[in-house]
C-alpha positions as a Markdown table, in Angstrom:
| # | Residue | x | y | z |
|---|---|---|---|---|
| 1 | Unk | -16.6 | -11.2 | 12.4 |
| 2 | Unk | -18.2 | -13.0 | 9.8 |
| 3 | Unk | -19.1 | -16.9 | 11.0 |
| 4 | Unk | -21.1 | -19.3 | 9.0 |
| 5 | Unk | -22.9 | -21.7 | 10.8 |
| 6 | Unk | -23.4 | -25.3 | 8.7 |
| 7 | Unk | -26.6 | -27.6 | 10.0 |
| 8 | Unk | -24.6 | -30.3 | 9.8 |
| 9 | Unk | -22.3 | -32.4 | 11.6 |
| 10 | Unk | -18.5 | -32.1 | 10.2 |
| 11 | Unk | -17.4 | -35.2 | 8.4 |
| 12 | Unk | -21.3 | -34.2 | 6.2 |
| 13 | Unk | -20.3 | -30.5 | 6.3 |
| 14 | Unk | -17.0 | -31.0 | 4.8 |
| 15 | Unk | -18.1 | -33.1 | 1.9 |
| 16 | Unk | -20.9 | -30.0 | 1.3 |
| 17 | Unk | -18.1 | -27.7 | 1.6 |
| 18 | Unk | -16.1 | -29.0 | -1.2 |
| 19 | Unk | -19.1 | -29.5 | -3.4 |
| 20 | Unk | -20.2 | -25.7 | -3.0 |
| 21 | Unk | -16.9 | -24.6 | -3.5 |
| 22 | Unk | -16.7 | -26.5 | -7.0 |
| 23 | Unk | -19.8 | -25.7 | -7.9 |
| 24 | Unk | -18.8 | -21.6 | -7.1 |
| 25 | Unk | -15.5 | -22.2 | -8.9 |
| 26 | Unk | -13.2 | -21.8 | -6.2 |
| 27 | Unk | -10.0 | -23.3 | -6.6 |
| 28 | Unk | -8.6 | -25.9 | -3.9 |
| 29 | Unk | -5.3 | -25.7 | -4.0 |
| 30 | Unk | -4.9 | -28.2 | -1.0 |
| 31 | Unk | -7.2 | -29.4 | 1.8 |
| 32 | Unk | -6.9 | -31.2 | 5.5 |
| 33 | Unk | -10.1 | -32.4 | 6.6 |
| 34 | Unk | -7.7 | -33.8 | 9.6 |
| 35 | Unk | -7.1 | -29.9 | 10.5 |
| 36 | Unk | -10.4 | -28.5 | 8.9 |
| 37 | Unk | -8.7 | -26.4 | 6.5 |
| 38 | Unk | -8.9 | -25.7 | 3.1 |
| 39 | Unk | -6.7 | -23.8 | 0.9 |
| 40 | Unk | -8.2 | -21.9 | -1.8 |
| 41 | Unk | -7.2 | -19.3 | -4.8 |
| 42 | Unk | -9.9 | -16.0 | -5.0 |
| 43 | Unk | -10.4 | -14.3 | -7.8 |
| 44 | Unk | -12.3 | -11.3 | -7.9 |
| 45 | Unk | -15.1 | -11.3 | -10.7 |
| 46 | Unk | -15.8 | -7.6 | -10.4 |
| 47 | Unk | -13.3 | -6.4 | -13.3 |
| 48 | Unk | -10.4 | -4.2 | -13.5 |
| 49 | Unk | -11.0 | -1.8 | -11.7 |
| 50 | Unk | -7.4 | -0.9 | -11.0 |
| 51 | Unk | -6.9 | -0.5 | -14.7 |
| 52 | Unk | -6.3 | 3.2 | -16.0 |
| 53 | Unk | -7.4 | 4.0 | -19.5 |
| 54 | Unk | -4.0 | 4.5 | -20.4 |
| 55 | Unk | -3.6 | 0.5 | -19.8 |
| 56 | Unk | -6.6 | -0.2 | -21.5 |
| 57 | Unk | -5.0 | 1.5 | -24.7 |
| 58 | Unk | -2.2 | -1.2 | -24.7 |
| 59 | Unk | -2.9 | -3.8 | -27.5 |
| 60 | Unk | 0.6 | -5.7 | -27.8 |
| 61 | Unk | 1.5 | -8.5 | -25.3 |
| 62 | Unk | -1.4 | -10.8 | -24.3 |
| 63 | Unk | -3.5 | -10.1 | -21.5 |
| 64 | Unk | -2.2 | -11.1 | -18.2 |
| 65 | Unk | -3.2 | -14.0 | -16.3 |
| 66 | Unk | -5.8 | -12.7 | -13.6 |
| 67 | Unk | -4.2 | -12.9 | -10.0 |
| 68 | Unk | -5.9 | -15.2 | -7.8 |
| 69 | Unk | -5.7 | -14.2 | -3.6 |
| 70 | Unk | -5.3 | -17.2 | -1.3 |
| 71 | Unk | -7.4 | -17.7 | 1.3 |
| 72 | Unk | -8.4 | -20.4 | 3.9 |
| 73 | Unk | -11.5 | -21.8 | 4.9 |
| 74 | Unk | -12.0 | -23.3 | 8.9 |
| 75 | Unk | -14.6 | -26.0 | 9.5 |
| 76 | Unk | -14.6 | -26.7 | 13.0 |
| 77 | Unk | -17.4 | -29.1 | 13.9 |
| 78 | Unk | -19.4 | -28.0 | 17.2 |
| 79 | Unk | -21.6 | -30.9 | 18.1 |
| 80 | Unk | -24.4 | -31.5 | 15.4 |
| 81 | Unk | -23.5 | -28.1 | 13.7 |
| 82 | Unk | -20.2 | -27.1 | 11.8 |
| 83 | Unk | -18.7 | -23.5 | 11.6 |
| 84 | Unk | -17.0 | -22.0 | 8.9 |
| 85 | Unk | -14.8 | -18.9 | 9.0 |
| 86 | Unk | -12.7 | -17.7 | 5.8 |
| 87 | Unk | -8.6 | -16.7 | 7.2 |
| 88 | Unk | -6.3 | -15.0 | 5.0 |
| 89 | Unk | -2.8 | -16.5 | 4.1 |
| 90 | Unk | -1.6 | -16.0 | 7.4 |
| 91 | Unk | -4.0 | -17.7 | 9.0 |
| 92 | Unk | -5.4 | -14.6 | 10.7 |
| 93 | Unk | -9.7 | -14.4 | 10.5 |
| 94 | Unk | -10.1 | -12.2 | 7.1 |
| 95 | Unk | -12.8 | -9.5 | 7.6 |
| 96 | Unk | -11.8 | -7.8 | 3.8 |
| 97 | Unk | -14.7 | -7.6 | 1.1 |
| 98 | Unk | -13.2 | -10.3 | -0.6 |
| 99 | Unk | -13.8 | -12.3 | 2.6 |
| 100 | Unk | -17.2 | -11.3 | 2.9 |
| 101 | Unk | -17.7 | -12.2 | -0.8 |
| 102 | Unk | -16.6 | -15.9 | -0.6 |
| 103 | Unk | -18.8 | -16.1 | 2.7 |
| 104 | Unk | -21.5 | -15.6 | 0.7 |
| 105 | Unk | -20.8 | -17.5 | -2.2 |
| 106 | Unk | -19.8 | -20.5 | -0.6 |
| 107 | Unk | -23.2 | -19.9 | 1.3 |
| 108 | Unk | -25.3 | -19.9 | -1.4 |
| 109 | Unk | -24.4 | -23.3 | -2.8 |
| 110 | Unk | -24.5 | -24.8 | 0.7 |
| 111 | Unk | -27.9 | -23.5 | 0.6 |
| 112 | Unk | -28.8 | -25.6 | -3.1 |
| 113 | Unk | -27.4 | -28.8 | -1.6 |
């Protein structure tokens, strides 16, 4: 299950966390540093993959809003460290590529801080 491990203690880690995700452009759509969560919106930069080429042909109507996926993010300060685990909507651990892909983006700013 995928873990991240912040060098830093939580109130520090949570103030990183926030950063990184602006700076990634990663919605917050609510946060509780009281409960270590925050609530963000996905959206997956890869294209439209889902889109046939029939639905490509369409030129009336604007384009559609892209659908964002909620998500949560769990800091959970463990001594001088800080862990951070991505959840889906239900609050379950998320293990899907999207998951995986907001792991590692919100690890790569941490890293530029």
């Amino acid at each position: 299950l995928p873990i991240f491990a912040i060098p830093e203690e939580y109130t520090r880690a949570w103030r990183h966390t926030e950063i990184a995700l602006q700076r990634a452009g990663l919605p917050i759509a609510s946060k509780d540093q009281g409960s270590g969560i925050y609530n963000i919106t996905y959206f997956d930069s890869t294209g439209d993959k889902e889109k046939g080429w029939l639905s490509k042909l369409k030129f009336w109507g604007g384009d559609e809003a892209p659908e964002g996926v909620p998500f949560q993010l769990s800091l959970t300060g463990v001594g001088d460290k800080t862990e951070l685990i991505v959840l889906d909507q239900a609050g379950e651990w998320a293990t899907s590529n999207d998951a995986l892909q907001i792991m590692a983006i919100i690890q790569s700013h941490l890293n530029k801080l």
